[in-house]
mmCIF file of C-alpha atoms and ligand atoms in Angstrom:
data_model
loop_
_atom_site.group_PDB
_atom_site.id
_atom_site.type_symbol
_atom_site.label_atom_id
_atom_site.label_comp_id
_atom_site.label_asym_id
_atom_site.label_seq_id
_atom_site.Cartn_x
_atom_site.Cartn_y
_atom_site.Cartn_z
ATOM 1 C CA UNK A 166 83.465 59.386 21.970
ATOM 2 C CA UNK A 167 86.009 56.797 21.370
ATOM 3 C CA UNK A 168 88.913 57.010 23.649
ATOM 4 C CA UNK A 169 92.224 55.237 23.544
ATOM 5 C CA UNK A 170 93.659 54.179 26.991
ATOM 6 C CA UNK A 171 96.965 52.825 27.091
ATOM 7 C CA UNK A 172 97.983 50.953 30.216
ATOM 8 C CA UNK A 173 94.303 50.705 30.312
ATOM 9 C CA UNK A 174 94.485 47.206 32.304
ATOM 10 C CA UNK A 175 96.695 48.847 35.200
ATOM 11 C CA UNK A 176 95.787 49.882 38.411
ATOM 12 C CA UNK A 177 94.299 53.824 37.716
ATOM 13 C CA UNK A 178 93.961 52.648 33.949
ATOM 14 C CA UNK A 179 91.649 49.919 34.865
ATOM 15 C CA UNK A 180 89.461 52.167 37.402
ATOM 16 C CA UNK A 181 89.641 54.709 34.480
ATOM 17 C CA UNK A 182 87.912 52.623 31.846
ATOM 18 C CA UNK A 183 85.368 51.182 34.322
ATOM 19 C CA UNK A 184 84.041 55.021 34.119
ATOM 20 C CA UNK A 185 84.327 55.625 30.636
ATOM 21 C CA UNK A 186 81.990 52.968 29.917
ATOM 22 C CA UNK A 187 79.763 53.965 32.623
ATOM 23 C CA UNK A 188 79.601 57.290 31.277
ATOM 24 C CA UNK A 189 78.815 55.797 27.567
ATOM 25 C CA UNK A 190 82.128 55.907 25.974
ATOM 26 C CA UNK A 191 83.666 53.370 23.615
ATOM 27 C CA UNK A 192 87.050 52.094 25.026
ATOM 28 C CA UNK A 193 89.992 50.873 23.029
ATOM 29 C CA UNK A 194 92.371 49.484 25.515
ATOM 30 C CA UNK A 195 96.762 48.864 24.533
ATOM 31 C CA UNK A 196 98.850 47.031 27.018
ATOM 32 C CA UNK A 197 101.764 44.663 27.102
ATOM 33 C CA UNK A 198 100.225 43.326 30.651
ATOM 34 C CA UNK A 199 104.272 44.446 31.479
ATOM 35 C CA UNK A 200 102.735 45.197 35.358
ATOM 36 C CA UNK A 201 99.256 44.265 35.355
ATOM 37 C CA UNK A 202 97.175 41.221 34.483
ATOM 38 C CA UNK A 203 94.616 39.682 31.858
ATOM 39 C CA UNK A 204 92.075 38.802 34.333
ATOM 40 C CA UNK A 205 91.767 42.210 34.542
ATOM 41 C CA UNK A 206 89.876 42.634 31.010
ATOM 42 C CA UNK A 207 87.272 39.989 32.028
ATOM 43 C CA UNK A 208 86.658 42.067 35.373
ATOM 44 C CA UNK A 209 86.154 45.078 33.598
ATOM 45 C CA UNK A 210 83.343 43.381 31.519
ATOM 46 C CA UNK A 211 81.891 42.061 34.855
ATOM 47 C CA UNK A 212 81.795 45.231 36.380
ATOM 48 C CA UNK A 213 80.162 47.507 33.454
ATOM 49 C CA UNK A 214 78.539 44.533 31.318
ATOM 50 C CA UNK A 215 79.956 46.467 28.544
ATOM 51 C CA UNK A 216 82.554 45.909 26.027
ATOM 52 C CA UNK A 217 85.670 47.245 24.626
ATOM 53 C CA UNK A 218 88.234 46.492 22.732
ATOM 54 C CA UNK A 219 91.618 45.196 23.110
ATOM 55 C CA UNK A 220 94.764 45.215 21.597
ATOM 56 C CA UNK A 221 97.994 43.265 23.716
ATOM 57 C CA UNK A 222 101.297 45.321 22.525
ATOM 58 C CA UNK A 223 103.519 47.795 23.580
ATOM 59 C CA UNK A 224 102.080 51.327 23.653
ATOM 60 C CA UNK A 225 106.135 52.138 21.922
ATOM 61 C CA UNK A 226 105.911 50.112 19.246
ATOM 62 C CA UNK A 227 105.018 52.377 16.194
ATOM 63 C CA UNK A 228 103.343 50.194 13.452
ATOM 64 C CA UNK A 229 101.148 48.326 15.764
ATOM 65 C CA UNK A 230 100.103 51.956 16.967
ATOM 66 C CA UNK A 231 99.644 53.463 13.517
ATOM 67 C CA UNK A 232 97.213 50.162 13.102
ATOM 68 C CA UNK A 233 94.972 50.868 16.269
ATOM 69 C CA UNK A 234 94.952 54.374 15.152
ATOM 70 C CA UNK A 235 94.019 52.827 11.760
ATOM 71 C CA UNK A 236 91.329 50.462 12.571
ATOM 72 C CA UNK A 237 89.358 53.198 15.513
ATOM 73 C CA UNK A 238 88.101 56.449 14.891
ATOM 74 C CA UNK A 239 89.773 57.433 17.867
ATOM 75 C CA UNK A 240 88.738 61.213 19.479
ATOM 76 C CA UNK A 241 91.347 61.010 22.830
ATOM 77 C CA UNK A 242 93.596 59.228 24.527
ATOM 78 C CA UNK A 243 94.352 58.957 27.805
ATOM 79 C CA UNK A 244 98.194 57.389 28.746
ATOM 80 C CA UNK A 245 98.850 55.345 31.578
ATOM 81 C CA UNK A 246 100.890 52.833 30.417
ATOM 82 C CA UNK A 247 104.061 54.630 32.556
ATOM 83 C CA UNK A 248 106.162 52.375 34.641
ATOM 84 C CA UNK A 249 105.800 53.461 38.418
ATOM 85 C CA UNK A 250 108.088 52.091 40.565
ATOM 86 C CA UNK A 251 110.198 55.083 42.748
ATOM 87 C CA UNK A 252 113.195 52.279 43.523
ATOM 88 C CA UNK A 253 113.128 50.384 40.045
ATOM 89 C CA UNK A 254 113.680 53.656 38.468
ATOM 90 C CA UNK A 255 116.579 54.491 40.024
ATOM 91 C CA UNK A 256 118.196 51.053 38.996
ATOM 92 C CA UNK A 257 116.972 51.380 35.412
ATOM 93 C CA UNK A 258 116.994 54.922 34.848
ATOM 94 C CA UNK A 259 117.203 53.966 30.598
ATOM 95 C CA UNK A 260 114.152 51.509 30.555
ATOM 96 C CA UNK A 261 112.183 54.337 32.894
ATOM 97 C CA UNK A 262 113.013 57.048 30.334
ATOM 98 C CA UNK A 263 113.046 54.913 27.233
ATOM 99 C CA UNK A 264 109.084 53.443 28.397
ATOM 100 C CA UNK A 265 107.883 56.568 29.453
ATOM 101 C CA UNK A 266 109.308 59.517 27.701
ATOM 102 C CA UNK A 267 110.373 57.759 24.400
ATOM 103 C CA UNK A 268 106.761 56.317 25.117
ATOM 104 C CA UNK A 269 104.759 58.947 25.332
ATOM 105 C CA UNK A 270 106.784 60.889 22.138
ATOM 106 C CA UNK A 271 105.923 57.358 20.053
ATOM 107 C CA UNK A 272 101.995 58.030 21.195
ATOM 108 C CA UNK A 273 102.184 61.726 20.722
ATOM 109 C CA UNK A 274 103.163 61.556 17.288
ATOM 110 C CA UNK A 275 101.324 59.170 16.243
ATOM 111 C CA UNK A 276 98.010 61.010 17.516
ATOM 112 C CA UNK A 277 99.451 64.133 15.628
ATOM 113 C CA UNK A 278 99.971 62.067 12.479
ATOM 114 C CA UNK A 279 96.035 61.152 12.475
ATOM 115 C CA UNK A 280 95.175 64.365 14.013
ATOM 116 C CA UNK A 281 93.891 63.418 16.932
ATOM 117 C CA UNK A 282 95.035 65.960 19.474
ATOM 118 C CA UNK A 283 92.725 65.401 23.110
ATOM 119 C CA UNK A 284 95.216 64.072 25.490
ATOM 120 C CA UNK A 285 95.232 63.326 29.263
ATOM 121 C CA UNK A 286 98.260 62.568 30.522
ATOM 122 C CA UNK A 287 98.678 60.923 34.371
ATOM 123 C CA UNK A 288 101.678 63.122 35.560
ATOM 124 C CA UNK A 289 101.776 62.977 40.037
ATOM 125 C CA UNK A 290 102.429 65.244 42.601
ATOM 126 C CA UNK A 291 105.940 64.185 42.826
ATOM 127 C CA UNK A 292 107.083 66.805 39.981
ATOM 128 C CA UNK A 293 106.790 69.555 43.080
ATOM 129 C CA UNK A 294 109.942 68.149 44.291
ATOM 130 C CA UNK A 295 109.870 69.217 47.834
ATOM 131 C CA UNK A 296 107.109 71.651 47.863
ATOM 132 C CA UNK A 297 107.250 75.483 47.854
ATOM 133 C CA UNK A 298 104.251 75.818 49.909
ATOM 134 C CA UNK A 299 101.607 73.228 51.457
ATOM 135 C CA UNK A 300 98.941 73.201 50.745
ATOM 136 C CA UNK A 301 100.152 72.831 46.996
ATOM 137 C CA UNK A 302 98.424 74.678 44.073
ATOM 138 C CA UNK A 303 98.996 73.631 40.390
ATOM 139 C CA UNK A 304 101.267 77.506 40.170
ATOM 140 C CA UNK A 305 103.633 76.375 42.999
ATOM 141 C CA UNK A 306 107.159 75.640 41.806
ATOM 142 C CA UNK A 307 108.218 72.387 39.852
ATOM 143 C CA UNK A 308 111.387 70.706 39.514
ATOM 144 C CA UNK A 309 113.464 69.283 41.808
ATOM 145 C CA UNK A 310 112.636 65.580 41.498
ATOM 146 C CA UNK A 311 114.568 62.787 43.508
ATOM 147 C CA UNK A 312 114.339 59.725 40.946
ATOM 148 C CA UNK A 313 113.625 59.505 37.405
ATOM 149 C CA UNK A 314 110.283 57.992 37.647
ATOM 150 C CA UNK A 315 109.547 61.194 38.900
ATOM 151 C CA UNK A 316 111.623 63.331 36.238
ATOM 152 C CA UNK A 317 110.081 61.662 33.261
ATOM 153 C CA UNK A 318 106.463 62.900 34.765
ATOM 154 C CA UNK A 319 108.282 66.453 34.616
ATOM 155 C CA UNK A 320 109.881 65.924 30.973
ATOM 156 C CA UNK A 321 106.683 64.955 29.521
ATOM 157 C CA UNK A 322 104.605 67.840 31.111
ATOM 158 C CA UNK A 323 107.621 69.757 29.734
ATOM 159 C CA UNK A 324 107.094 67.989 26.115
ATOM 160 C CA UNK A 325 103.115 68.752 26.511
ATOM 161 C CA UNK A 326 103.798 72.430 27.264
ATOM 162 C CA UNK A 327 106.249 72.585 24.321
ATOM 163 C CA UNK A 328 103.729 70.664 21.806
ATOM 164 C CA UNK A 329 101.101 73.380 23.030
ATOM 165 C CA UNK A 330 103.201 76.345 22.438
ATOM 166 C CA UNK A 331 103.897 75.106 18.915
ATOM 167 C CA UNK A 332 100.249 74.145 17.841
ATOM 168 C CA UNK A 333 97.346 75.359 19.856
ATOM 169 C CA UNK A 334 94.712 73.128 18.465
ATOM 170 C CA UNK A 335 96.016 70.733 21.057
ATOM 171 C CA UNK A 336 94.194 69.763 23.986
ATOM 172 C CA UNK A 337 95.926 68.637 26.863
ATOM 173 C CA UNK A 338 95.166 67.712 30.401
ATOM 174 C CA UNK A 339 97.910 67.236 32.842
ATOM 175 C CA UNK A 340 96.585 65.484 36.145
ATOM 176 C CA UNK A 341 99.037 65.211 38.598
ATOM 177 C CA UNK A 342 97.773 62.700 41.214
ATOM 178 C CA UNK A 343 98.733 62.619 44.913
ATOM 179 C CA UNK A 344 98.353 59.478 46.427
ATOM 180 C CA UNK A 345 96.044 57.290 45.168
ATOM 181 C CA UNK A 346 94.992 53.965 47.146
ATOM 182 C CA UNK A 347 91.557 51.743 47.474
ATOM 183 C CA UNK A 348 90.456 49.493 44.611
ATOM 184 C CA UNK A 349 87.035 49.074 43.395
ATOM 185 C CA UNK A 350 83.695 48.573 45.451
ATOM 186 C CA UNK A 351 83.299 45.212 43.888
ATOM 187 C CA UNK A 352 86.650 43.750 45.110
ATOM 188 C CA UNK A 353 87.232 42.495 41.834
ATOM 189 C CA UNK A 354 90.163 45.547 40.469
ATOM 190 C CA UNK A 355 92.114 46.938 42.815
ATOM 191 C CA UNK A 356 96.376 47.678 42.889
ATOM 192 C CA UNK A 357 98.667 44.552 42.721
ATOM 193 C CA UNK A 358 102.183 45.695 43.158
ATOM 194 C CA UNK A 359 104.874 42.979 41.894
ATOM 195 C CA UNK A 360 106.661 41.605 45.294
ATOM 196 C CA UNK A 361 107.379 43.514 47.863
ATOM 197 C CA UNK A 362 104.918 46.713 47.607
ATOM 198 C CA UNK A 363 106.627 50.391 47.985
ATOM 199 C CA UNK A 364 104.069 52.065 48.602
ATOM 200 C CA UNK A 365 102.373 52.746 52.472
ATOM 201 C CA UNK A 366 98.436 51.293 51.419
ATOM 202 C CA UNK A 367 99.415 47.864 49.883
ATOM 203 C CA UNK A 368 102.029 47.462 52.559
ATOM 204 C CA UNK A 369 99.638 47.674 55.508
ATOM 205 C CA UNK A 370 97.026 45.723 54.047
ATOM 206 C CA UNK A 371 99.570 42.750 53.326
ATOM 207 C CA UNK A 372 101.181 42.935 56.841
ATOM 208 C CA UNK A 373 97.179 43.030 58.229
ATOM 209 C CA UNK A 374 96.424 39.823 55.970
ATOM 210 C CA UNK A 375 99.854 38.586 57.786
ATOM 211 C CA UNK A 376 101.401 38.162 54.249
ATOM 212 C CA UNK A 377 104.176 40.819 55.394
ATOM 213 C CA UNK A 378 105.103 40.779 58.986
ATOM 214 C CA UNK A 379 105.356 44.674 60.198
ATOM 215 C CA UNK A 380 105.086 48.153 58.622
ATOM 216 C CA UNK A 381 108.549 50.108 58.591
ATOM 217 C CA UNK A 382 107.624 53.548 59.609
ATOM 218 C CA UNK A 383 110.196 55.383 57.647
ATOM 219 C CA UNK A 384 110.435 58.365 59.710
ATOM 220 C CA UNK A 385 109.086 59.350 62.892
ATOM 221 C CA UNK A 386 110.878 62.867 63.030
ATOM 222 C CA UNK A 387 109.530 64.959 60.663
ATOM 223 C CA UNK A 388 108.234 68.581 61.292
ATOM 224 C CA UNK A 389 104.741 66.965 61.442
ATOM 225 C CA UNK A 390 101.921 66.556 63.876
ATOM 226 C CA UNK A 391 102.666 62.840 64.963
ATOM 227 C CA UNK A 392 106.463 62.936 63.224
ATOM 228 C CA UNK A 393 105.368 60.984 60.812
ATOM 229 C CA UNK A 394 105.261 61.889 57.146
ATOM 230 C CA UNK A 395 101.809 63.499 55.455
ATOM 231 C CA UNK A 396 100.162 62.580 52.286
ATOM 232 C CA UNK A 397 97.167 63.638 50.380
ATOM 233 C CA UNK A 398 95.427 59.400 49.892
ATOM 234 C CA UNK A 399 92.993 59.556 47.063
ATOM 235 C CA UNK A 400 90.290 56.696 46.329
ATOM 236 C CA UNK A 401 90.915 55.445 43.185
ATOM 237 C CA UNK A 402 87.542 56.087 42.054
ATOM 238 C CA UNK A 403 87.671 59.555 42.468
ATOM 239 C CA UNK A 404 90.843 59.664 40.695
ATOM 240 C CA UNK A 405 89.791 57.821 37.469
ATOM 241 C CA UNK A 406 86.069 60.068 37.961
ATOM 242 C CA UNK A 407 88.760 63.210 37.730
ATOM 243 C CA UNK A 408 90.065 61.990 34.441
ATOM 244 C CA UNK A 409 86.193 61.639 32.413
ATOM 245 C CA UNK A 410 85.562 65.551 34.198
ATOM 246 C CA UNK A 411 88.752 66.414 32.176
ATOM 247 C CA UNK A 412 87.890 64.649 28.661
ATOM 248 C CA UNK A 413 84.597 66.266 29.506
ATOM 249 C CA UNK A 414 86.269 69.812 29.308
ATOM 250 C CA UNK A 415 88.432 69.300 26.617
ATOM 251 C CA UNK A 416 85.418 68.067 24.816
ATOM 252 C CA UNK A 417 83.414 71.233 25.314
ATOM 253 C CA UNK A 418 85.961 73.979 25.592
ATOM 254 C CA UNK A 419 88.821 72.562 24.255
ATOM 255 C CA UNK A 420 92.215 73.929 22.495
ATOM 256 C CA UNK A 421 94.105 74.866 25.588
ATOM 257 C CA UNK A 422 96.241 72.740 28.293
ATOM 258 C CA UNK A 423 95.829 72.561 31.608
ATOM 259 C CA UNK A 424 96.737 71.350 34.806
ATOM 260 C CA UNK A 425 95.163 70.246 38.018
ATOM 261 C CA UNK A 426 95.671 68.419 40.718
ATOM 262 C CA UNK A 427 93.620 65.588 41.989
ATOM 263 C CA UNK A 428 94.025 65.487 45.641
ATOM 264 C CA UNK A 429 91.551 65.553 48.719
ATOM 265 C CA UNK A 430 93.115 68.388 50.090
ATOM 266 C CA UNK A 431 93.584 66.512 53.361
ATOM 267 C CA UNK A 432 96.924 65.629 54.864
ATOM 268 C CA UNK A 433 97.134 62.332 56.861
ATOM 269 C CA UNK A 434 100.193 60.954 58.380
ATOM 270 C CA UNK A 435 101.819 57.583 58.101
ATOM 271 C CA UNK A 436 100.467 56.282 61.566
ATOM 272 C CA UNK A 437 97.344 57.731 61.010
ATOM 273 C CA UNK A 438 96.762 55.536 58.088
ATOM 274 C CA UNK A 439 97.708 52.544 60.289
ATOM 275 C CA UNK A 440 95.004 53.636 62.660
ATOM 276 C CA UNK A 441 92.360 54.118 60.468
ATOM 277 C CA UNK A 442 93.102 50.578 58.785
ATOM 278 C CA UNK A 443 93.148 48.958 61.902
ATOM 279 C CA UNK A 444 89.653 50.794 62.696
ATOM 280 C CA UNK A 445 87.881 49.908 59.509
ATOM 281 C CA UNK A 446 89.000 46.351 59.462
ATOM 282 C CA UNK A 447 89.480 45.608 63.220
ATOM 283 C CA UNK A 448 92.778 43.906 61.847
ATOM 284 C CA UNK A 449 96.162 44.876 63.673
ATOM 285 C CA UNK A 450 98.864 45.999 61.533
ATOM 286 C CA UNK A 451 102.308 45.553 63.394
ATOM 287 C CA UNK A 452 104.890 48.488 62.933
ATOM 288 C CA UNK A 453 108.109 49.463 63.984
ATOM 289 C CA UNK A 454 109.541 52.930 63.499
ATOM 290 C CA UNK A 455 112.738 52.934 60.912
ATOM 291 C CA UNK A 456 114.880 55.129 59.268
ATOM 292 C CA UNK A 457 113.400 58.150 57.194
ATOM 293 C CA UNK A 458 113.631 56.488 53.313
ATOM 294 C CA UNK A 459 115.473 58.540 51.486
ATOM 295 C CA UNK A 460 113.855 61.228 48.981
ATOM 296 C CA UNK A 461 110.798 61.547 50.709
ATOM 297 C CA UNK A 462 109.436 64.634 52.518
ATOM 298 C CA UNK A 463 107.848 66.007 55.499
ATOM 299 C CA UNK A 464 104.480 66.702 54.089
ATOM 300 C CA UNK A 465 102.655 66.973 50.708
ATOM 301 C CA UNK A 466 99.456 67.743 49.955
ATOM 302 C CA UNK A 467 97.114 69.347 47.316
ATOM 303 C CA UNK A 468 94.879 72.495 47.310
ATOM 304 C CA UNK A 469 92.317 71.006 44.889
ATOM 305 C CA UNK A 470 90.057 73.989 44.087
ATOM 306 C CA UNK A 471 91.336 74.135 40.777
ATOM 307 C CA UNK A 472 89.600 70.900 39.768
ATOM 308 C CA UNK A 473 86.699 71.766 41.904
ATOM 309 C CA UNK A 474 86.013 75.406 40.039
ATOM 310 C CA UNK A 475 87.084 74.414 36.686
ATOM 311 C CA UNK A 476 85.841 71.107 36.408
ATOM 312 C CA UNK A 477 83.161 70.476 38.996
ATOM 313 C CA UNK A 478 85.170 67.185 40.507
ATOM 314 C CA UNK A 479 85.902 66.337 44.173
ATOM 315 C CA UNK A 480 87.023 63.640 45.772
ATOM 316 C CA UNK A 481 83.908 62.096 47.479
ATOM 317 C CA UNK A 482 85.243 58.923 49.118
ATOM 318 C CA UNK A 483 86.729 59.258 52.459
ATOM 319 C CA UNK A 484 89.390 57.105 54.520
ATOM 320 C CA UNK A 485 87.278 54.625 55.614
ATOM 321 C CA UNK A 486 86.149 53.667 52.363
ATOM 322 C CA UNK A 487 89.890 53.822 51.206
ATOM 323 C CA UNK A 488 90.523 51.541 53.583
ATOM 324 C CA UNK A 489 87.228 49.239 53.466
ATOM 325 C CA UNK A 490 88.347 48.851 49.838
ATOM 326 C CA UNK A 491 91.613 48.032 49.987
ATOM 327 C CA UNK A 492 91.199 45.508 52.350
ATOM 328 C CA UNK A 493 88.163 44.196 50.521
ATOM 329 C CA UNK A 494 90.187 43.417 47.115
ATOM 330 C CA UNK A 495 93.062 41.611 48.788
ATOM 331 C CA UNK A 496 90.764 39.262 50.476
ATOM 332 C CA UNK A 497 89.102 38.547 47.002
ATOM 333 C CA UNK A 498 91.494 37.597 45.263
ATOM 334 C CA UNK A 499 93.413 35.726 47.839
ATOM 335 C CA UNK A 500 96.289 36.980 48.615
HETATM 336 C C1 LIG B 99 105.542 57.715 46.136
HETATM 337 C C2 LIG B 99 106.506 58.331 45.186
HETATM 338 C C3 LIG B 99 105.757 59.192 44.212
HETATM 339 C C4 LIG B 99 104.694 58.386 43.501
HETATM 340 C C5 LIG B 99 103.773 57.755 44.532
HETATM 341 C C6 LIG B 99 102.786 56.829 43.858
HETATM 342 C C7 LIG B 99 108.595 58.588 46.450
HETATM 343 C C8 LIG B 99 109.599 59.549 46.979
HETATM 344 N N1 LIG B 99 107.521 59.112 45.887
HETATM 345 O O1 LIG B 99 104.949 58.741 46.895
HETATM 346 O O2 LIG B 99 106.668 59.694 43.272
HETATM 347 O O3 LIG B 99 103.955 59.221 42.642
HETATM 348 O O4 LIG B 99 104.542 56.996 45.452
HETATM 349 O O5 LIG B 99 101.752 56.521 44.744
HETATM 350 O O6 LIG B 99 108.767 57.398 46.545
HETATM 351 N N2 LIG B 99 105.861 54.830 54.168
HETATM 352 C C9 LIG B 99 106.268 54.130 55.293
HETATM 353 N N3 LIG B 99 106.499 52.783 55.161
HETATM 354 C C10 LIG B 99 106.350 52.105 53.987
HETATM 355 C C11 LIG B 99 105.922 52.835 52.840
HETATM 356 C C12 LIG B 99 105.706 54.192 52.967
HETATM 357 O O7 LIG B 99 106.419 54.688 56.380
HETATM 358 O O8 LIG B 99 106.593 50.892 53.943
HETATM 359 C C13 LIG B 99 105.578 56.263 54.296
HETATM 360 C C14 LIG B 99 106.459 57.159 53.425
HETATM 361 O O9 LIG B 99 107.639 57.491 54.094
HETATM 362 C C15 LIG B 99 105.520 58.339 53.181
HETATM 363 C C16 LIG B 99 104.123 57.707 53.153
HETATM 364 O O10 LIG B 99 104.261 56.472 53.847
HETATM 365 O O11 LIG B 99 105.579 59.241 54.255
HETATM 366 C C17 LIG B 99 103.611 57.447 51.752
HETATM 367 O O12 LIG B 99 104.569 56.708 51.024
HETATM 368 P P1 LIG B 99 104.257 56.082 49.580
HETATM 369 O O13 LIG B 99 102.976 55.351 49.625
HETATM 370 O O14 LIG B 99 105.471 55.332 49.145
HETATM 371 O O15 LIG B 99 104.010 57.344 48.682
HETATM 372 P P2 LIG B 99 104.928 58.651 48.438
HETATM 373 O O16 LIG B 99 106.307 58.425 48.922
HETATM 374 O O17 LIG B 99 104.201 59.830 48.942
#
């Protein structure tokens, strides 16, 4: 199987190829390194011994696409070359919508132009909006979304459904992630955020390496055990292992789309992240509780027996090992 990863030298991307390889696939990797680094490529080919090939451009830009479709006998593709940032997509709603909707449609017709019609496409928990029901199964309502990072994921699953409906020799997998954290065993990939980290994982781990100072709890009166807010954190490992159990089914069943989430299916809040961290590493990471951020909510996290029944994957790694990993990576590579 030859599989076409776009983003592929991003955080989950990265992760993602490391077990396509291990599982015996040939890997054609497009990015633009727009948020993620070269090094990366040589760490992959550490990590497996094996090799892939490469091609730096835009995942957009139509005639360099039409040539990588051109030179590979490419069976899937799996696209993670998204931009991710919740706050940066509120400032640049256009580039967020023009990368990854106008994106995806450049991608998506190009695959249909060579007929190549296995896609996986990285969509997140977010597109629940604030959830109709915890925990949440792939049925519950969508919509809703609080930023447009988080409405392209919707528009595309939209476009996905629509390209379905109007040719079912498609096959499409929509993943939608909850919140996925860690970095690989070997220290070598992990998640490098660009300045000031958004998210809760990289924050901690740079205020424990005393790059950042203290944690801003945004929020400690939620409806929630501790008043904190509750998320489903998902090793990264298991996440990219979730995306070779989908090619695997749309490999042997095929023509249909469907949706799962990849979640652990247990909640943990904010401060119980902190404590965990500071258990696994014995490291103190300083807090102080702030404002609630706006557009988050209470609590969100997955009912993942979908995956589980339909395509035999669960998360295996727990938080210890989320946090072991994390920490692990940022003291490789030296802050
Ligand atoms: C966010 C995005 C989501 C995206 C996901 C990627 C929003 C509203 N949602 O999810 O669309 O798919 O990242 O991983 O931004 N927290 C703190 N202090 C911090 C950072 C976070 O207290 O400095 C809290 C948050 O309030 C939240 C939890 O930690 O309760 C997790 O936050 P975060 O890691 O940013 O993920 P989400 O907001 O769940």
């Amino acid at each position: 199987m030859a599989v076409l990863v776009t983003g592929g030298a991003g955080y989950i991307g990265s992760h993602t190829v490391i077990e396509l390889l291990n599982s015996g696939n040939e890997v054609i990797i497009i990015d633009d390194f727009s948020n993620s680094k070269p090094e990366v490529l040589g760490a992959i080919q550490e990590i497996t011994g094996k090799d892939f090939k490469f091609y730096e451009m835009d995942y957009a830009n139509k005639e360099a696409l039409k040539k990588v479709f051109e030179e590979n006998k490419i069976d899937s593709v799996l696209n993670f070359a998204g931009f991710k940032s919740v706050g940066e997509s509120v400032k640049k709603p256009i580039a967020y919508y023009k990368n990854n909707i106008s994106g995806a449609l450049v991608l998506l017709e190009t695959m249909q132009e060579y007929g190549v019609k296995k896609f996986v496409f990285s969509s997140s928990a977010t597109v629940y909006g604030e959830p109709e029901r915890i925990p949440l199964t792939e049925d519950c309502r969508t919509g809703g979304t609080t930023n447009p990072y988080g409405t392209s994921k919707l528009f595309i699953e939209q476009i996905l459904k629509d390209i379905y409906q109007s040719d079912n020799s498609w096959d499409i997998a929509i993943l939608r992630y909850f919140n996925p954290v860690g970095a690989h065993e070997s220290g070598l990939i992990g998640e490098e955020p660009q300045g000031i980290p958004n998210n809760l994982m990289p924050y901690i781990v740079r205020v424990a390496s005393g790059e950042l100072k203290e944690l801003s709890v945004f929020g400690n009166d939620y409806d929630t055990p501790d008043g904190t807010g509750v998320r489903d954190y998902i090793h990264v490992v298991d996440l990219a292992k979730g995306h070779i159990k989908a090619l695997e089914k749309l490999e042997k069943e095929g023509n249909g789309l469907y949706i799962y989430n990849l979640g652990t299916g247990t909640g943990y809040s904010v401060l119980d992240m902190v404590k965990a961290f500071e258990e696994t590493t014995g490291r103190k990471v300083a807090y102080k509780i702030a404002p609630r951020r706006s557009g988050d909510i209470a609590t969100c996290y997955s009912d993942p027996t979908k995956a589980k029944e339909e395509l035999g994957w669960v998360a295996e790694k727990n938080l210890k090992q989320m946090c072991e990993d994390s920490w692990n990576y940022i003291n490789k590579r030296g802050k």
